[in-house]
Coordinates of C-alpha atoms (C1' of nucleotides) in Angstrom, one line a residue:
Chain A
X1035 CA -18.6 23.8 -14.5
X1036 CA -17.4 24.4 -10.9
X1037 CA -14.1 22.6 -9.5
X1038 CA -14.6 19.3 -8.6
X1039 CA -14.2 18.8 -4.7
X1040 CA -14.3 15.8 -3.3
X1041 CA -13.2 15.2 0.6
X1042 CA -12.2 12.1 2.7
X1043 CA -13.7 11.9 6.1
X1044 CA -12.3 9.7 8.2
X1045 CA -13.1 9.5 12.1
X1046 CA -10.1 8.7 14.4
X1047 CA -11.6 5.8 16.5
X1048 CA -9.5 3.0 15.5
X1049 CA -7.1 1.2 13.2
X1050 CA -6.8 2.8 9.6
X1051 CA -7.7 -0.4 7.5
X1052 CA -8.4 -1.6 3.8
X1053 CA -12.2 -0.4 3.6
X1054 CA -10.8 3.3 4.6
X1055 CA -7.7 3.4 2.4
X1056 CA -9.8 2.4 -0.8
X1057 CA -12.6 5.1 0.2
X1058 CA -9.6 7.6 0.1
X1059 CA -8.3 5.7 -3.0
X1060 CA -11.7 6.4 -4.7
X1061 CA -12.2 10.0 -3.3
X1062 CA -8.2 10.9 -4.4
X1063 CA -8.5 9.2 -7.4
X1064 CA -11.5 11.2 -8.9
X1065 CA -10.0 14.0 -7.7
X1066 CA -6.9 13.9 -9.7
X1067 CA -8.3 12.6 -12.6
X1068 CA -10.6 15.6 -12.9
X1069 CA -7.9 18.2 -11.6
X1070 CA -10.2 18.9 -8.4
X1071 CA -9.6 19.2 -5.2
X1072 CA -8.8 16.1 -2.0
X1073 CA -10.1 17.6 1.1
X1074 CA -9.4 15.7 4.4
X1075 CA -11.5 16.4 7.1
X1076 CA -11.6 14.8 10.5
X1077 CA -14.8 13.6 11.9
X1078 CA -13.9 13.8 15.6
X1079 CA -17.5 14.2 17.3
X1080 CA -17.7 11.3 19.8
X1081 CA -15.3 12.7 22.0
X1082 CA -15.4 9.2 23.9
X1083 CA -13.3 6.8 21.4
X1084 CA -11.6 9.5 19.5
X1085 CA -7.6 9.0 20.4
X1086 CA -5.0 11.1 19.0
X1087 CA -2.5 8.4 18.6
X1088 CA -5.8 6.8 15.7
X1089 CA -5.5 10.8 14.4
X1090 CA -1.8 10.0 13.4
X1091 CA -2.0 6.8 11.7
X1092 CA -4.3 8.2 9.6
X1093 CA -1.9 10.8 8.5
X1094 CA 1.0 8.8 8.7
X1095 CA -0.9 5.7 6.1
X1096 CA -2.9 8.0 3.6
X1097 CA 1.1 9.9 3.7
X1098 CA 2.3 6.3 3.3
X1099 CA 0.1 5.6 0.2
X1100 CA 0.7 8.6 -1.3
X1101 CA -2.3 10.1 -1.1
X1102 CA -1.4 13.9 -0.7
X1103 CA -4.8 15.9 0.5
X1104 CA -4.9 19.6 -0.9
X1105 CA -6.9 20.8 1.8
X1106 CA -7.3 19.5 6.0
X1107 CA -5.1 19.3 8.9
X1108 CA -1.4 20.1 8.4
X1109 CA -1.7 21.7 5.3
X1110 CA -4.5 23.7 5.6
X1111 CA -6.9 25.6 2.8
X1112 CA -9.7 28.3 2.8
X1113 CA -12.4 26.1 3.8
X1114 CA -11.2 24.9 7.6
X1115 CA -10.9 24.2 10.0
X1116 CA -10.7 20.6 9.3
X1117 CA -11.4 18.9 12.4
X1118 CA -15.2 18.8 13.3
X1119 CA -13.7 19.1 16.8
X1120 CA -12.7 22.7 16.0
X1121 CA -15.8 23.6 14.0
X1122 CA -18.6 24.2 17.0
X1123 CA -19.2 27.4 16.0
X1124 CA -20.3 26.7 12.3
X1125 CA -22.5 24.0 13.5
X1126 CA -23.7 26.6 16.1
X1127 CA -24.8 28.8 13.0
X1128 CA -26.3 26.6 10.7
X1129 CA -27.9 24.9 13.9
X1130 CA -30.1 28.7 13.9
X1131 CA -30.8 28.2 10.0
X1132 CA -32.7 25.2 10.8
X1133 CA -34.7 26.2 13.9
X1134 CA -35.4 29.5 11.7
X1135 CA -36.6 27.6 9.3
X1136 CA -38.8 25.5 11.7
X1137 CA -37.2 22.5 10.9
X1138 CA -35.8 21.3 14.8
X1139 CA -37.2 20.9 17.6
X1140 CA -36.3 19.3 21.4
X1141 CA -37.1 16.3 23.2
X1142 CA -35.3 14.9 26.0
X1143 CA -32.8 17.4 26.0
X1144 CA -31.7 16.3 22.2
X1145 CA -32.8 18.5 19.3
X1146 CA -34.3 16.9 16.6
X1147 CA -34.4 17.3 12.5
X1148 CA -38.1 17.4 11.9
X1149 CA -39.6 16.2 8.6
X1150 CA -42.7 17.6 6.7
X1151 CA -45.9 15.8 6.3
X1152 CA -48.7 14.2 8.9
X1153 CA -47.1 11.9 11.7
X1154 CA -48.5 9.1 12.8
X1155 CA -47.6 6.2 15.5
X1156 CA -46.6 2.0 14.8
X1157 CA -45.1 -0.7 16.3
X1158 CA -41.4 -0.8 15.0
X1159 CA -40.9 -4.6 15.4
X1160 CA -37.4 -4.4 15.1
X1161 CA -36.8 -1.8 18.0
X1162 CA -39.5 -3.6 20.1
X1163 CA -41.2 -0.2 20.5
X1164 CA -43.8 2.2 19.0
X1165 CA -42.5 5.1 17.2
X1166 CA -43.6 8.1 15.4
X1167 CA -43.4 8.4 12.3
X1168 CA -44.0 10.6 9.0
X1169 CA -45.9 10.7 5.9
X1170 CA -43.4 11.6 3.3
X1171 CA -42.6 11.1 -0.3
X1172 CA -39.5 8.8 -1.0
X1173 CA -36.2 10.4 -0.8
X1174 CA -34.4 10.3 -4.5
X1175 CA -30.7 9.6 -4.4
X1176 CA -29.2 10.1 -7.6
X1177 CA -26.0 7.9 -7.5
X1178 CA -23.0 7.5 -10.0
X1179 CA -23.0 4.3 -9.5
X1180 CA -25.8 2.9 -8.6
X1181 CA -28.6 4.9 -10.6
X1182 CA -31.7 6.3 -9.1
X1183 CA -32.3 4.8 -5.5
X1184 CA -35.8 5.9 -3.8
X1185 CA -35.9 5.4 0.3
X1186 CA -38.6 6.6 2.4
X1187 CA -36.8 8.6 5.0
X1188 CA -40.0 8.8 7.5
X1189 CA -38.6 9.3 10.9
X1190 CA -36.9 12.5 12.6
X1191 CA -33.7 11.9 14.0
X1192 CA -31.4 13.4 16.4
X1193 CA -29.2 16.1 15.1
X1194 CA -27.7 17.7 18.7
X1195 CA -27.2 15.1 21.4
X1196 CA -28.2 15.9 24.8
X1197 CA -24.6 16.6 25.8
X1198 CA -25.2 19.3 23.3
X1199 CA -22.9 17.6 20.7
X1200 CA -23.8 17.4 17.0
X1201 CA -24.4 14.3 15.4
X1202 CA -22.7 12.8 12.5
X1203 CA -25.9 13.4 10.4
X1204 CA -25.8 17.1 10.8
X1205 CA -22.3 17.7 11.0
X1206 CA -21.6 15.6 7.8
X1207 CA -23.8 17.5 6.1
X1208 CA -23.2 21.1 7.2
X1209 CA -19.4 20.5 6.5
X1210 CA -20.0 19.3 2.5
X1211 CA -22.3 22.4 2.7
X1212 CA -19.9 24.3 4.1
X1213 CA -16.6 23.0 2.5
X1214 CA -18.5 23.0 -1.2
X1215 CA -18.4 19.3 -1.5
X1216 CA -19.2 18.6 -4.7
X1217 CA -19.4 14.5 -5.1
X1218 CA -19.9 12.5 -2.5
X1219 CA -17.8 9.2 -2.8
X1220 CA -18.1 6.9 0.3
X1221 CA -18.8 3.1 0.8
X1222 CA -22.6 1.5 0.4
X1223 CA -23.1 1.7 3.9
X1224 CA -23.8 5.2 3.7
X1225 CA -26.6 4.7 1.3
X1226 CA -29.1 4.0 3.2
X1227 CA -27.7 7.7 5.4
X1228 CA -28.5 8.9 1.9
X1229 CA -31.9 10.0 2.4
X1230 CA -31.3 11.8 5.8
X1231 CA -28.4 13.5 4.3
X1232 CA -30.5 14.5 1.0
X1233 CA -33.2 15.3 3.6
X1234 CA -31.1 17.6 5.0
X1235 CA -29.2 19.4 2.0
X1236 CA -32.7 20.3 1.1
X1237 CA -33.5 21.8 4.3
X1238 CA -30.5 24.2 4.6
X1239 CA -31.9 24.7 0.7
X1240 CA -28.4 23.7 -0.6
X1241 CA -27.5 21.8 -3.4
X1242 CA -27.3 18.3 -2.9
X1243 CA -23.5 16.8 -4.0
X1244 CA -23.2 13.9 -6.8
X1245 CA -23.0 10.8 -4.6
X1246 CA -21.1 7.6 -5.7
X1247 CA -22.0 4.5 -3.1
X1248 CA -19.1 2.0 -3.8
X1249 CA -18.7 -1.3 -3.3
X1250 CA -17.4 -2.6 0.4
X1251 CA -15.1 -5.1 0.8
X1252 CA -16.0 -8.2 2.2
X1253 CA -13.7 -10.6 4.4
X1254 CA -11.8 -13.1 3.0
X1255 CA -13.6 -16.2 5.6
X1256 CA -16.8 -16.1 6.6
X1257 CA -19.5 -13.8 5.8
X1258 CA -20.0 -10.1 6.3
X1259 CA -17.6 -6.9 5.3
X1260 CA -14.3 -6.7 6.1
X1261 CA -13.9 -5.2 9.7
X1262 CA -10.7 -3.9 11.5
X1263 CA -10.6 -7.4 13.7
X1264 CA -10.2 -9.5 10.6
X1265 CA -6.9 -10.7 9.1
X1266 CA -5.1 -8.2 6.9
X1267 CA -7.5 -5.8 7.3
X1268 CA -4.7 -2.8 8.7
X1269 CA -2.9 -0.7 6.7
X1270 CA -0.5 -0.8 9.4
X1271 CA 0.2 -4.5 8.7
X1272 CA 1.1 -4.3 5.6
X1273 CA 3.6 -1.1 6.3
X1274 CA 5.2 -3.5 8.8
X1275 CA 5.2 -6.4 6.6
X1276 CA 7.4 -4.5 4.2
X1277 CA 5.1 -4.4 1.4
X1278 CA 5.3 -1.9 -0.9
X1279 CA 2.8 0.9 -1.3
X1280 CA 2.4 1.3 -4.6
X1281 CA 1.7 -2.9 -5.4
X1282 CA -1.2 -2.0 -2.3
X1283 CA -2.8 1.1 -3.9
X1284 CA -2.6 -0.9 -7.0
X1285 CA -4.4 -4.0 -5.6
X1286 CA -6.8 -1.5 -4.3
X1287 CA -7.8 0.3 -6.9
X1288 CA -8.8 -3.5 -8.9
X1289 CA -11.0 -3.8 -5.8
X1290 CA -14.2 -2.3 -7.5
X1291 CA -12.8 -0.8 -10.6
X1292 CA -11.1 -1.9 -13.5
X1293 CA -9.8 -0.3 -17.0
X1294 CA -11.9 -2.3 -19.1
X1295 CA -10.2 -4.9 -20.7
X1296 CA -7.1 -7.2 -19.3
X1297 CA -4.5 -4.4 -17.9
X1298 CA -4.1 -4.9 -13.9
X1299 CA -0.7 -4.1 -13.2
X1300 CA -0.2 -0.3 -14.1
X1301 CA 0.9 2.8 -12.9
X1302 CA -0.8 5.1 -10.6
X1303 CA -0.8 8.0 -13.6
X1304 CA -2.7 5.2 -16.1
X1305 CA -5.2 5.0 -13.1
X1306 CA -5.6 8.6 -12.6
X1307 CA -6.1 8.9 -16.5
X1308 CA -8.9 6.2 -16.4
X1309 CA -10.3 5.7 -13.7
X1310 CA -13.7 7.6 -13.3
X1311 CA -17.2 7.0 -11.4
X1312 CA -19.6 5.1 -13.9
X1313 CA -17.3 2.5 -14.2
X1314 CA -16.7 1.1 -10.5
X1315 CA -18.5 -1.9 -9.6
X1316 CA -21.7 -2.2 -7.9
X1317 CA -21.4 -5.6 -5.9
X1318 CA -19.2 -6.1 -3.2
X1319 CA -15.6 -7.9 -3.6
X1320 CA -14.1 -10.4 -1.5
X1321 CA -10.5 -9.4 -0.2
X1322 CA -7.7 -12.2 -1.3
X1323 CA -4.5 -11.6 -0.2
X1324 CA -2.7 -14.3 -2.0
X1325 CA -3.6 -11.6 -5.1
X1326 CA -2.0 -8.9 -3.0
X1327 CA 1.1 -11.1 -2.2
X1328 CA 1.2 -11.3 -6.1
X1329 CA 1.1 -8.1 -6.8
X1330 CA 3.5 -7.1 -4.3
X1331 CA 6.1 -9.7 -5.9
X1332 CA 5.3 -8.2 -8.7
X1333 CA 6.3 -4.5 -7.9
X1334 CA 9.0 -6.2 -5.4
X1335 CA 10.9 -7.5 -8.8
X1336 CA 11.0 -4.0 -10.7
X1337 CA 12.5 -2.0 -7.6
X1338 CA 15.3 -0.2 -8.5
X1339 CA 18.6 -1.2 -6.8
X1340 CA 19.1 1.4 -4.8
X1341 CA 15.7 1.6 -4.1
X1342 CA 15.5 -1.9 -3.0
X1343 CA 18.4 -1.9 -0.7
X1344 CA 17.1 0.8 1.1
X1345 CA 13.9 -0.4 1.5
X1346 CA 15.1 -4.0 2.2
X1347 CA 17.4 -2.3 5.1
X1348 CA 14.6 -0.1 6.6
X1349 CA 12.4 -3.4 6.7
X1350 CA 15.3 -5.4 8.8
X1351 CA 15.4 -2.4 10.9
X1352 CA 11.6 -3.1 11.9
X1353 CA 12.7 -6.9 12.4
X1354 CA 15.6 -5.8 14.6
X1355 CA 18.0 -7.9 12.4
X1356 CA 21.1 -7.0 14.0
X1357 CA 23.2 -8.8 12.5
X1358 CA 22.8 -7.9 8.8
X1359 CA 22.7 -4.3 10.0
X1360 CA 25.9 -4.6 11.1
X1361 CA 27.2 -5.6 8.0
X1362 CA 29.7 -4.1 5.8
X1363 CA 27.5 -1.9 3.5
X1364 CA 28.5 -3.6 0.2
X1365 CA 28.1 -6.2 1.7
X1366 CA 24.8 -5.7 2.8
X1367 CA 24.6 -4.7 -0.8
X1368 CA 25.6 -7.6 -2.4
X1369 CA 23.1 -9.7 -0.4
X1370 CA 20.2 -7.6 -0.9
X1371 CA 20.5 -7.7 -4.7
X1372 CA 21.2 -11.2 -4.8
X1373 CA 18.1 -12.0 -2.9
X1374 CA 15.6 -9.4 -5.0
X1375 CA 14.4 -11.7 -7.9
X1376 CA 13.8 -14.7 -5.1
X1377 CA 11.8 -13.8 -2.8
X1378 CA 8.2 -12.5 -3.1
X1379 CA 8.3 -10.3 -0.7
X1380 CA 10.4 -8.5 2.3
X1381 CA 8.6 -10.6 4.7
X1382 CA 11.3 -13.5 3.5
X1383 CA 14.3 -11.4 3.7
X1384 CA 15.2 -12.3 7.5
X1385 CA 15.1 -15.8 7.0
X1386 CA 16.5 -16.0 4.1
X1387 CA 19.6 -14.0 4.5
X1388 CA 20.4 -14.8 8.1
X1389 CA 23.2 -17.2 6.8
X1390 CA 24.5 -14.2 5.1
X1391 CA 25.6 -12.5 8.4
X1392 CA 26.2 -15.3 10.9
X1393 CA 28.1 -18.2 11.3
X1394 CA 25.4 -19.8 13.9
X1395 CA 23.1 -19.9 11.2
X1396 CA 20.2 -23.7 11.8
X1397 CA 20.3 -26.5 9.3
X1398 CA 17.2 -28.2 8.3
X1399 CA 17.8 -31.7 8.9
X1400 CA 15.4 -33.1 6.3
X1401 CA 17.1 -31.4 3.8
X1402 CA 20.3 -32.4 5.2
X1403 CA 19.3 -36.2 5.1
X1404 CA 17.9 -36.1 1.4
X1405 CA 21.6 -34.2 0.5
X1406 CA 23.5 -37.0 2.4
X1407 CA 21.4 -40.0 1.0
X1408 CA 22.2 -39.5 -2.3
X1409 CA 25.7 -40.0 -4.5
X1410 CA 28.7 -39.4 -2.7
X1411 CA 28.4 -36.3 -1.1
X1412 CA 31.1 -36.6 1.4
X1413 CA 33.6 -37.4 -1.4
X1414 CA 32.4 -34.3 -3.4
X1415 CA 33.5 -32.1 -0.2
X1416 CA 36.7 -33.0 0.3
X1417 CA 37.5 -32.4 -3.5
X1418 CA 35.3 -28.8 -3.2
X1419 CA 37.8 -28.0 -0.5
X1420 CA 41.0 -29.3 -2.0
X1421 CA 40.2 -27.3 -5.0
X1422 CA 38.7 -24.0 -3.4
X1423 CA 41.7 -22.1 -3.5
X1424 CA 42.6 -22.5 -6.9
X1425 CA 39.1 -20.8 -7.8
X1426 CA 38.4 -17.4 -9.6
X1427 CA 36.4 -15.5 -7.4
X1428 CA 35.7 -12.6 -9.6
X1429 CA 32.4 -13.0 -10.7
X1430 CA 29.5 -15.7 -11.2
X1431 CA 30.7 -17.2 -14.1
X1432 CA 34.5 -17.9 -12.9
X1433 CA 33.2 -19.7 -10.5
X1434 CA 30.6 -21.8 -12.7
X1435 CA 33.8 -22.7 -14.8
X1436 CA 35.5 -23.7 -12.0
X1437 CA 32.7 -26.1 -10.5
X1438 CA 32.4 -27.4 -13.9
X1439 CA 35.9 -27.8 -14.2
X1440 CA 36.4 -29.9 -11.3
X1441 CA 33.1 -31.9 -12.1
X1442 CA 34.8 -32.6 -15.3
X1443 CA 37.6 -34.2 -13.8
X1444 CA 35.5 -36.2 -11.9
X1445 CA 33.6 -37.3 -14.9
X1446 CA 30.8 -35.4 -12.6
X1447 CA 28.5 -32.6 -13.6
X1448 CA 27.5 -29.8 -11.6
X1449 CA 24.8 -30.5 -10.5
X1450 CA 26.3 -33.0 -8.1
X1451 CA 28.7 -30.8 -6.2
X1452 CA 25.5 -28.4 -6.3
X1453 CA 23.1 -29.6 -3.3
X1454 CA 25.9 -30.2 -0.9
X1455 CA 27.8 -26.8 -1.5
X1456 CA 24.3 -25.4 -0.7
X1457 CA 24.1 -27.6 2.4
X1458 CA 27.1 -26.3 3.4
X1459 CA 27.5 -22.7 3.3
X1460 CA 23.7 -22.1 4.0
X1461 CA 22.0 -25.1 5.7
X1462 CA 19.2 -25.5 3.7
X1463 CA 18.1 -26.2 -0.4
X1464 CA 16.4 -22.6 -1.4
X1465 CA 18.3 -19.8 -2.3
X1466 CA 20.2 -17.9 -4.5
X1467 CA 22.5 -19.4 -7.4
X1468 CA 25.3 -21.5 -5.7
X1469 CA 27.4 -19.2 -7.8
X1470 CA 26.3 -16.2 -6.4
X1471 CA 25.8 -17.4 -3.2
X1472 CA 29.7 -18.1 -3.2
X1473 CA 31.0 -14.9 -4.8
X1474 CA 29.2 -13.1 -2.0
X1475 CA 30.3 -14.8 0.4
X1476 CA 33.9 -14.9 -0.1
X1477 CA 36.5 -18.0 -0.6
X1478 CA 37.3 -17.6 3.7
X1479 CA 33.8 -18.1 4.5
X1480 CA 32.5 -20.5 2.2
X1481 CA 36.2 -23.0 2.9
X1482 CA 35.3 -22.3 6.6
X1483 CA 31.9 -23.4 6.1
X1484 CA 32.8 -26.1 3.6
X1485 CA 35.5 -28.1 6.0
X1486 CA 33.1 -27.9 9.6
X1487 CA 30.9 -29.2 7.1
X1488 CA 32.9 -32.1 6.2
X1489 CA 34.0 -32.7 9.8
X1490 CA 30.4 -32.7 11.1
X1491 CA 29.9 -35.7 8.7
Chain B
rG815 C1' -39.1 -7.9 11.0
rU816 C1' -38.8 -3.5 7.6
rC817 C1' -36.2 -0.9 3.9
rC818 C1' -32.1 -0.5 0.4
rC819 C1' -28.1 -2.5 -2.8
rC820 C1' -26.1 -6.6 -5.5
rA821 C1' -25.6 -11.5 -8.4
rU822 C1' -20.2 -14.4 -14.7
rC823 C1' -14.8 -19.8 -12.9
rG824 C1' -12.8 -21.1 -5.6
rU825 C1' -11.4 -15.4 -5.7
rC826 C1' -10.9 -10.5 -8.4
rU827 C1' -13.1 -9.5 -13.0
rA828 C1' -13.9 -8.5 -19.0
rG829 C1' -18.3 -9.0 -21.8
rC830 C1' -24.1 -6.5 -20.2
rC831 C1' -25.8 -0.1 -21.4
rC832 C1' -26.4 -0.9 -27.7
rG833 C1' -29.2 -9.3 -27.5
rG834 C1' -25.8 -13.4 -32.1
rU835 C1' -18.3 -14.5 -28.3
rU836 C1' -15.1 -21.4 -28.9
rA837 C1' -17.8 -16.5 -22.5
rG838 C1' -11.6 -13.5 -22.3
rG839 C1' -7.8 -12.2 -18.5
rA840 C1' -5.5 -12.4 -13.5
rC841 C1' -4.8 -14.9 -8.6
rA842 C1' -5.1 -19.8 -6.6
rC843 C1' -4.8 -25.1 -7.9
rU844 C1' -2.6 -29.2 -11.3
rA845 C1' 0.8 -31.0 -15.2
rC846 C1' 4.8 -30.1 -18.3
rC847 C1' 9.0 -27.0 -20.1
rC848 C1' 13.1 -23.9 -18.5
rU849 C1' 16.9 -24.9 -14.7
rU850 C1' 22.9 -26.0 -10.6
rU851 C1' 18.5 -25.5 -5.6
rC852 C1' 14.3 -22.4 -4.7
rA853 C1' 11.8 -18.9 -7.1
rC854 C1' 10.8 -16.0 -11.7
rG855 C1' 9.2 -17.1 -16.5
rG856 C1' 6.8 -20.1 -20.5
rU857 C1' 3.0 -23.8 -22.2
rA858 C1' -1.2 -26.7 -21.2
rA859 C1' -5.4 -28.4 -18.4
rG860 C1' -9.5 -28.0 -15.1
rA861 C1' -12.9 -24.2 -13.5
rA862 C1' -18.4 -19.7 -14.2
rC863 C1' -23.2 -16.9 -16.8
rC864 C1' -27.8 -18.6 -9.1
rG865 C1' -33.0 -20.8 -10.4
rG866 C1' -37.7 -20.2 -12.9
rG867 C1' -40.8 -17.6 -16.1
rG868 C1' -41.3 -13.9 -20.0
rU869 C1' -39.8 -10.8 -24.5
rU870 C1' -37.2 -12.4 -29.1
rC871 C1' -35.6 -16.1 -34.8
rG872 C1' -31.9 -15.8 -30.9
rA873 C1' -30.8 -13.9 -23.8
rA874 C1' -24.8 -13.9 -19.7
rU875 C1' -26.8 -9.4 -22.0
rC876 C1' -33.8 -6.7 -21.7
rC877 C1' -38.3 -7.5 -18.0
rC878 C1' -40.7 -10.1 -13.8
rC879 C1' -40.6 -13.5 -9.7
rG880 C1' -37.9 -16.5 -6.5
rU881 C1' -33.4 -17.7 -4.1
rG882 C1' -28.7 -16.3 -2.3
rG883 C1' -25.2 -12.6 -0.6
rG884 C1' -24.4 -7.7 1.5
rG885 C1' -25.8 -3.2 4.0
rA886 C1' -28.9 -0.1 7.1
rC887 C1' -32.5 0.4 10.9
rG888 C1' -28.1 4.5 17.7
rC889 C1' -28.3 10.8 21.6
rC890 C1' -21.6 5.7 16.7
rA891 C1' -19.3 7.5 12.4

RNA sequence: GUCCCCAUCGUCUAGCCCGGUUAGGACACUACCCUUUCACGGUAAGAACCGGGGUUCGAAUCCCCGUGGGGACGCCA
């Protein structure tokens, strides 16, 4: 059995979104779970809304997913070019196959695919017109996923455009030809292009590819598929957002497909080892981010350290969070860690570190007034600040025996020194451990913040 | 309008192919536990086989019809 080759064929007229990263999903998947071959190739025929700056983020998210492509633009192979844009002359060629084969022919300056069999003329109520059409036998589409699908594929249709540009049609078709695509993976909307494709393969008398019609992905309001208007529907967003790639690619690939059994969260290799056709999903899935946000937290929780820091600084870079940029490194550090296991996703990491790395830092009064209004909280300020100095600052737990020491001699616990030491040194009533929060911050800062506390009272 | 695809908790889904399950998991929601806040985590609860026929001792599972959802019907891709 030949190589398995399977190719992604994106066309650069707008945003990169969800629907097009889980077609590349699908398409990279299969190929690395069969040891083929990911071919990219650029569908760049309608010159009008093709942008270069689209061209890039396409590159720069599938790169961002980590979905390497053996063979297309940038890293070439044996089979390009890889842009349709650069390909004229190939269409050119197998343009002459066709009108050899008596198979084309012209009308109103656009050259059309003709099909076999007795035409004849009806009203097409839908189009408001009569058209011509053809006596055929139904087109068989044998699909992974879906089975045997029959469509009557009974009207030509334009291959060349008057402009003398190919159509997407032809140059689909001439490019799997031509590149030795061997399964066709692509979303359910192409199904019903199926026929004219199949129609087509059999003209050039080439073999026709496996094809796999998968699921789409419908928005998460409202009816219809997900489109590149609707709410978290970009790649893009999500790279800005700071969420990580892998939880993404993972949420993805659950979009349609599934191991069987319970296992969601799992590594990319697991999926490569089990994901295959036959066992993605025929009916469409509704996109939920709130399982994405999940997922993320998820991932977000196992980062490595170092790993985390970095990422966490690169995603305060995109906010422009001077401030904690400008921070001592271990510092920075120290902050980053201690935030990790609390928040569920980078997204919270300006807000909720901003006390971290200025003094002008807001209160929220509600939470100030439930603080204030109960137990002595005043009292328990002045005796935090009396005793401050005497405290161990060397790690977590000094400082837990020393709040617990002075809540002793108070006949107190710690819990109430807790809320309004939190008040304090960071305005509000989420965050780290109290502990934590003080070891990182430093006895200067937190006494600083503790007494213009007390004198605001 | 025509053609094609699909149908299990609110959502993603397991189970279906090869009929016999207390119809399982996850997200979300609720309660409780953990706890120095907020999270994480743990436990529990609620929550589904679209409807109707048929086949069968027995149907979520096989067949048909309805209904619902989705897609396509471009000199877009």
């Amino acid at each position: 059995m030949s190589r398995v080759r399977v190719r992604f064929a994106p066309s650069p007229t707008g945003f990169f979104h969800i629907g097009s990263a889980r077609t590349a999903l699908f398409n990279w998947l299969y190929a690395r779970h069969t040891g083929g071959v990911f071919v990219l190739r650029i569908e760049d025929t309608d010159k009008e809304r093709n942008s270069e700056e689209y061209l890039n983020l396409i590159y720069d998210s599938l790169t961002w997913l980590g979905m390497g492509w053996d063979e297309g633009p940038k890293v070439g192979g044996n089979y390009g070019p890889y842009r349709q844009s650069e390909r004229a002359a190939i269409y050119t060629q197998y343009l002459e196959k066709l009108k050899a084969a008596g198979r084309t022919y012209e009308k109103d300056g656009a050259i059309y695919f003709k099909l076999e069999g007795e035409r004849y003329e009806v009203y097409d109520e839908h189009r408001k017109k009569t058209v011509t059409k053809v006596k055929v036998a139904p087109t068989v589409i044998e699909d992974q996923i879906r089975g045997r699908v029959e469509r009557m594929e009974d009207e030509d249709f334009v291959i060349v455009r008057s402009d003398g540009n190919p159509v997407f049609h032809f140059v689909n078709v001439v490019d799997d030809i031509a590149m030795e695509i061997t399964h066709v993976i692509r979303g359910e909307d192409h199904l019903s292009n199926a026929s004219k494709h199949v129609e087509l393969f059999k003209a050039f008398g080439a073999p026709v590819p496996a094809y796999a019609h998968i699921p789409l992905i419908l928005k998460q309001n409202g009816p219809g598929k997900m489109s590149k208007r609707d709410q978290g529907a970009l790649i893009e967003e999500y790279q800005r957002r700071g969420y990580l790639p892998e939880a993404l690619v993972n949420f993805l690939c659950l979009l349609g497909w599934n191991p069987g059994g319970d296992r969601e969260k799992m590594p990319i290799e697991d999926v490569i080892r089990l994901f295959d056709l036959p066992q993605v999903n025929q009916s469409n899935a509704r996109f939920d981010d709130k399982k994405l946000a999940h997922m993320n937290m998820a991932y977000l929780l196992e980062v490595p350290a170092d790993r985390f820091v970095a990422i966490a600084r690169a995603h305060l870079e995109r906010q422009g969070a001077s401030a904690a940029l400008a921070a001592d490194p271990a510092y920075f550090r120290e902050v980053m860690l201690l935030s990790q296991p609390k928040i569920k996703g980078l997204e919270e990491l300006p807000a909720y570190t901003a006390y971290f790395f200025s003094e002008d830092y807001p209160v929220d009064a509600k939470v100030r007034d439930k603080v204030m209004a109960k137990g002595e909280p005043a009292a328990r300020l002045r005796e935090l600040v009396a005793a401050l100095p005497t405290f161990d600052f060397s790690s977590d737990t000094a400082i837990e025996e020393a709040i617990k020491a002075l809540a002793a001699k108070q006949g107190l616990g710690f819990g109430d020194y807790q809320p309004i030491a939190r008040l304090a040194v960071s305005g509000t009533n989420v965050g780290p451990s109290i502990t934590g929060l003080f070891r990182v911050l430093g006895r200067e800062r937190v006494l600083a913040r503790l007494q213009r506390c007390l004198g605001a009272l």
